[in-house]
């Protein structure tokens, strides 16, 4: 049985977003496809990823007491979820980039570039999106306080609202690897997740199901079917739309759940992070190996399949075991006991139980 707090349709939405990122990069691996100028929807998919992160953090943690132990456990859990498999991908890309004659398409060049990526300051390929994700996890305890006790922190909430507004007015400034440039996606997702936890699904009618299916299609295609629209994707408008789509899919109306909670999309959702990190190296190596043996029309779908299989393998051999090992190590460590145990004679009071 699944966890009672698990929303199966969000697995499928994550799987769809991962598939869209893979499709967006096929033109990198096969230059002949790039010449066709096919729609590229990778930014839309990453926007959904960011909103999903905010939604799930608020939904899973927002009602829990904000204690030192809870925050430390949260940070370690999220770091263990992201960093080990991310570092494995960085190492793999570095090796490919250093291989003579391979001419890898999204290289990490030299020791300094490797170190930049290892300390989450790099931006080669898909790696640019991991630093703001990690930064959001560090920032989330502040939102957590506001979600748990909004009446106790009105000034902090006002500051956060002003920050999001100013960020939007300034056009989400700064490099893409900084949280500030993507903050509205996480914040709007966080608000949607907390509202979902408090209110639950507002409706599971057929209309909700239709909207949950149609809005992602419009979201992914509006820049291409409406040429008068500003072609720039990143902004408050798309951040809000991302959060609304996540919220509608999370309601799991029967019509939309039949799609988003389907086994294929949920499988892609389960391996989505490994697929996101490793699909370009996997497809590049597949094309490099099979390109002279089979027609390109056959090689292209084969590379997609190989990327999925590689992601599944890395998910079960690196991503999940490393996460479990690090979390178990943390739970058993003396460092955790020393940080979480209150000083003698003092009792740590959960924030949610204070007036």
mmCIF file of N, CA, C and O in Angstrom, residues 72-87 118 120 134 137-138 273 322-323 326-327:
data_model
loop_
_atom_site.group_PDB
_atom_site.id
_atom_site.type_symbol
_atom_site.label_atom_id
_atom_site.label_comp_id
_atom_site.label_asym_id
_atom_site.label_seq_id
_atom_site.Cartn_x
_atom_site.Cartn_y
_atom_site.Cartn_z
ATOM 1 N N UNK A 72 16.882 19.731 11.087
ATOM 2 C CA UNK A 72 18.121 19.040 10.735
ATOM 3 C C UNK A 72 17.834 17.749 9.978
ATOM 4 O O UNK A 72 18.507 17.435 8.983
ATOM 5 N N UNK A 73 16.847 16.987 10.437
ATOM 6 C CA UNK A 73 16.485 15.758 9.726
ATOM 7 C C UNK A 73 16.005 16.065 8.313
ATOM 8 O O UNK A 73 16.323 15.339 7.361
ATOM 9 N N UNK A 74 15.236 17.125 8.169
ATOM 10 C CA UNK A 74 14.761 17.536 6.847
ATOM 11 C C UNK A 74 15.927 17.866 5.924
ATOM 12 O O UNK A 74 15.992 17.394 4.785
ATOM 13 N N UNK A 75 16.862 18.675 6.410
ATOM 14 C CA UNK A 75 17.982 19.098 5.567
ATOM 15 C C UNK A 75 18.853 17.919 5.156
ATOM 16 O O UNK A 75 19.260 17.809 3.991
ATOM 17 N N UNK A 76 19.119 17.014 6.086
ATOM 18 C CA UNK A 76 19.930 15.841 5.755
ATOM 19 C C UNK A 76 19.191 14.954 4.759
ATOM 20 O O UNK A 76 19.788 14.447 3.801
ATOM 21 N N UNK A 77 17.896 14.757 4.967
ATOM 22 C CA UNK A 77 17.115 13.914 4.066
ATOM 23 C C UNK A 77 17.113 14.464 2.651
ATOM 24 O O UNK A 77 17.299 13.719 1.678
ATOM 25 N N UNK A 78 16.926 15.778 2.513
ATOM 26 C CA UNK A 78 16.887 16.372 1.179
ATOM 27 C C UNK A 78 18.268 16.358 0.523
ATOM 28 O O UNK A 78 18.396 16.119 -0.675
ATOM 29 N N UNK A 79 19.313 16.626 1.310
ATOM 30 C CA UNK A 79 20.662 16.565 0.761
ATOM 31 C C UNK A 79 20.984 15.147 0.289
ATOM 32 O O UNK A 79 21.548 14.953 -0.792
ATOM 33 N N UNK A 80 20.599 14.156 1.093
ATOM 34 C CA UNK A 80 20.859 12.760 0.723
ATOM 35 C C UNK A 80 20.064 12.361 -0.509
ATOM 36 O O UNK A 80 20.507 11.515 -1.293
ATOM 37 N N UNK A 81 18.922 12.969 -0.700
ATOM 38 C CA UNK A 81 18.092 12.675 -1.866
ATOM 39 C C UNK A 81 18.706 13.223 -3.150
ATOM 40 O O UNK A 81 18.600 12.609 -4.211
ATOM 41 N N UNK A 82 19.369 14.356 -3.050
ATOM 42 C CA UNK A 82 19.823 15.068 -4.244
ATOM 43 C C UNK A 82 21.309 14.872 -4.528
ATOM 44 O O UNK A 82 21.702 14.539 -5.661
ATOM 45 N N UNK A 83 22.152 15.086 -3.531
ATOM 46 C CA UNK A 83 23.567 15.294 -3.818
ATOM 47 C C UNK A 83 24.330 14.055 -4.287
ATOM 48 O O UNK A 83 25.135 14.168 -5.239
ATOM 49 N N UNK A 84 24.188 12.873 -3.687
ATOM 50 C CA UNK A 84 25.028 11.750 -4.134
ATOM 51 C C UNK A 84 24.869 11.417 -5.617
ATOM 52 O O UNK A 84 25.868 11.253 -6.333
ATOM 53 N N UNK A 85 23.641 11.331 -6.096
ATOM 54 C CA UNK A 85 23.438 10.995 -7.508
ATOM 55 C C UNK A 85 23.825 12.179 -8.396
ATOM 56 O O UNK A 85 24.307 11.995 -9.524
ATOM 57 N N UNK A 86 23.643 13.393 -7.897
ATOM 58 C CA UNK A 86 24.109 14.577 -8.631
ATOM 59 C C UNK A 86 25.622 14.520 -8.799
ATOM 60 O O UNK A 86 26.143 14.743 -9.911
ATOM 61 N N UNK A 87 26.356 14.225 -7.735
ATOM 62 C CA UNK A 87 27.815 14.163 -7.822
ATOM 63 C C UNK A 87 28.252 13.043 -8.762
ATOM 64 O O UNK A 87 29.224 13.213 -9.526
ATOM 65 N N UNK A 118 30.955 20.494 -8.236
ATOM 66 C CA UNK A 118 30.897 19.679 -7.019
ATOM 67 C C UNK A 118 30.382 20.469 -5.826
ATOM 68 O O UNK A 118 29.708 19.915 -4.946
ATOM 69 N N UNK A 120 28.253 22.899 -6.112
ATOM 70 C CA UNK A 120 26.937 23.408 -6.503
ATOM 71 C C UNK A 120 26.974 24.852 -6.981
ATOM 72 O O UNK A 120 26.100 25.662 -6.666
ATOM 73 N N UNK A 134 18.727 23.002 -4.073
ATOM 74 C CA UNK A 134 19.373 22.845 -2.776
ATOM 75 C C UNK A 134 19.220 24.112 -1.939
ATOM 76 O O UNK A 134 18.947 24.061 -0.727
ATOM 77 N N UNK A 137 15.903 24.240 -0.277
ATOM 78 C CA UNK A 137 15.798 23.403 0.915
ATOM 79 C C UNK A 137 16.359 24.120 2.144
ATOM 80 O O UNK A 137 15.810 24.010 3.243
ATOM 81 N N UNK A 138 17.443 24.869 1.960
ATOM 82 C CA UNK A 138 18.018 25.630 3.072
ATOM 83 C C UNK A 138 17.079 26.769 3.473
ATOM 84 O O UNK A 138 16.954 27.109 4.660
ATOM 85 N N UNK A 273 14.645 11.930 -11.368
ATOM 86 C CA UNK A 273 15.851 12.700 -11.084
ATOM 87 C C UNK A 273 17.067 12.073 -11.756
ATOM 88 O O UNK A 273 17.894 12.786 -12.350
ATOM 89 N N UNK A 322 22.307 5.257 -1.810
ATOM 90 C CA UNK A 322 23.087 6.332 -1.201
ATOM 91 C C UNK A 322 22.219 7.175 -0.273
ATOM 92 O O UNK A 322 22.654 7.568 0.829
ATOM 93 N N UNK A 323 21.003 7.451 -0.700
ATOM 94 C CA UNK A 323 20.096 8.226 0.149
ATOM 95 C C UNK A 323 19.819 7.494 1.454
ATOM 96 O O UNK A 323 19.931 8.085 2.541
ATOM 97 N N UNK A 326 23.000 7.410 3.776
ATOM 98 C CA UNK A 326 23.302 8.674 4.422
ATOM 99 C C UNK A 326 22.289 9.005 5.528
ATOM 100 O O UNK A 326 22.662 9.488 6.607
ATOM 101 N N UNK A 327 21.013 8.752 5.267
ATOM 102 C CA UNK A 327 19.986 9.029 6.279
ATOM 103 C C UNK A 327 20.182 8.126 7.494
ATOM 104 O O UNK A 327 20.101 8.584 8.647
#
